[in-house]
Amino acid sequence: MRKSCRCCGGGELAEVFDLGVQPFANGFLTPEQLDKPEPRSPLVLMECVACGMVQLRHVTPAVDLFAEYAFQTGSSTRMVRHFRSLLLESIGRYVPRGKLVVEIGSNDGAALASIPDDRRCRRLGIDPAANLTEIARRSGVPTVTAFFTEELAGQVATIHGEASLIVACNVVAHIDDLDDFCRGVRRLLKHDGAFVMEVPDVDTLLARTAFDTIYHEHLSYFSVGPLATLFARHGLRVEAVEWNEVHGGSLRLTVRHGTGHSGDVSRWRDWRGIVRDWNGFAARCERERDELCEWLDDARADGGTVVGYGAPAKATVRLNYCGIGTDRLACVVDSTPSKQGRLMPGTHQPIYGPEWIDRSKPSDVLVLAWNHEREIVGKLAGYGGRVASVVRPRRGLRKLDM
Ligand code: TMP
Ligand code: ZN
């Protein structure tokens, strides 16, 4: 249970949104696990009254979530392309020849592996998921299987030297002790190096009703202000703030040693003035839920079969929040081998490979991984049925436009 704010230490946290008691979003079940009780825990969002940081009330122990991890970066060519361009740009700017690039939360190593040899930097991945670090090492990316802590940062610095560049994409929101994390970054980062991080942006989450990105792994829902407060407490300065479309809206911060943030931080948003409309958000979530259930019921009434495309964590949240069982959605397909043969947490749809669609010819495909809509619709070129998005399914998706 969180008693104080992770960014500013403030003790007053107000409850703003309750998603109910939910299974773990990446806890894909084996058929044998179906008979056993499934772990569940509450998903309640709190907002810090002092700094506006949004965080989960209940903190699930990290080992329960990350010792084995289902999501594989390499499964999305678009994501690999995105991380590659982030790395190449940052290496060009901050990493002299032969110097060290560290990725925290390096997953299967796909991003580090994408750096061309002619860049001549040393690479090191850090990730706690043994199933993924093994894949990374097999693909030639030196990788440590561990959680990133201040202690680990010291060990890495002793063995490999300090890093000219540290990147951390979609991982900082997973970390409970951000003070220890920041001390680790400070310890490992060279005096003239840069730390580049990406996290989903909470204000875009609200604006786009992306409630399905709220799950146990995401302990924090960041905006620029609270992050700037956090880094300032650790002698780190935010040099640049950018926004991009990744995961439905993400912030990229470039952080260096020093004090006094750049003008980007104050220009970004007068975050102290933001009053978030959580009631409006909750009403929109309920409306989306009702629309999706009606659409699925109509498809079934027409005698159709609907298959979900993509089994990301956000599919688990949406299916469970909306109460969509196997009666409404027959099964889900996903290209990640480790998810195939398993079942969706809570709602128990079986997960098959995408070729299942060609074989079984369902009447409708419902894109659950809405942030990969374009890539998925592109892959459905040969499929003759209807394609819809889990967000506003009635709108449909036109394959020819893609
Ligand atoms: P993400 O939203 O966390 O990136 O997860 C996307 C999920 O969707 C992941 O399990 C892989 C799956 N996926 C496919 O099955 N086919 C695809 O073409 C893409 C882009 C993703
Ligand atoms: Zn705070």
Short mmCIF file of N, CA and C in Angstrom, two decimals, residues 24-27 39 41 59-69 147 216-217:
data_model
loop_
_atom_site.label_atom_id
_atom_site.label_comp_id
_atom_site.label_asym_id
_atom_site.label_seq_id
_atom_site.Cartn_x
_atom_site.Cartn_y
_atom_site.Cartn_z
N PHE A 24 -3.63 -10.28 -12.91
CA PHE A 24 -2.43 -9.63 -13.43
C PHE A 24 -2.46 -9.63 -14.96
N ALA A 25 -2.22 -8.46 -15.53
CA ALA A 25 -2.47 -8.27 -16.96
C ALA A 25 -1.58 -9.15 -17.84
N ASN A 26 -0.39 -9.49 -17.38
CA ASN A 26 0.49 -10.36 -18.16
C ASN A 26 0.53 -11.79 -17.61
N GLY A 27 -0.44 -12.11 -16.74
CA GLY A 27 -0.44 -13.45 -16.12
C GLY A 27 -1.16 -14.47 -16.98
N PRO A 39 -4.46 -15.39 -9.14
CA PRO A 39 -4.20 -14.22 -8.28
C PRO A 39 -4.88 -12.97 -8.81
N SER A 41 -5.81 -8.67 -7.64
CA SER A 41 -5.60 -7.62 -6.64
C SER A 41 -6.22 -6.31 -7.14
N VAL A 59 0.74 -2.03 -4.22
CA VAL A 59 1.99 -2.31 -4.92
C VAL A 59 2.21 -3.82 -4.92
N THR A 60 2.16 -4.43 -6.11
CA THR A 60 2.42 -5.86 -6.24
C THR A 60 3.93 -6.08 -6.24
N PRO A 61 4.43 -7.05 -5.42
CA PRO A 61 5.88 -7.25 -5.39
C PRO A 61 6.45 -7.51 -6.79
N ALA A 62 7.55 -6.83 -7.11
CA ALA A 62 8.11 -6.88 -8.46
C ALA A 62 8.45 -8.31 -8.90
N VAL A 63 8.92 -9.13 -7.99
CA VAL A 63 9.30 -10.50 -8.40
C VAL A 63 8.09 -11.27 -8.91
N ASP A 64 6.90 -10.95 -8.39
CA ASP A 64 5.69 -11.66 -8.85
C ASP A 64 5.36 -11.30 -10.29
N LEU A 65 5.80 -10.13 -10.72
CA LEU A 65 5.41 -9.64 -12.05
C LEU A 65 6.50 -9.80 -13.11
N PHE A 66 7.75 -9.71 -12.69
CA PHE A 66 8.80 -9.55 -13.70
C PHE A 66 9.84 -10.67 -13.77
N ALA A 67 9.77 -11.67 -12.88
CA ALA A 67 10.79 -12.72 -12.92
C ALA A 67 10.69 -13.48 -14.24
N GLU A 68 9.45 -13.64 -14.73
CA GLU A 68 9.24 -14.16 -16.07
C GLU A 68 8.28 -13.18 -16.72
N TYR A 69 8.56 -12.79 -17.96
CA TYR A 69 7.77 -11.70 -18.52
C TYR A 69 7.32 -12.08 -19.92
N PHE A 147 17.26 -6.79 -11.29
CA PHE A 147 16.55 -5.52 -11.19
C PHE A 147 17.60 -4.41 -11.11
N HIS A 216 -1.39 -3.62 -12.88
CA HIS A 216 -0.55 -3.73 -11.68
C HIS A 216 0.92 -3.40 -11.93
N GLU A 217 1.40 -3.72 -13.15
CA GLU A 217 2.81 -3.42 -13.44
C GLU A 217 3.09 -1.93 -13.47
#
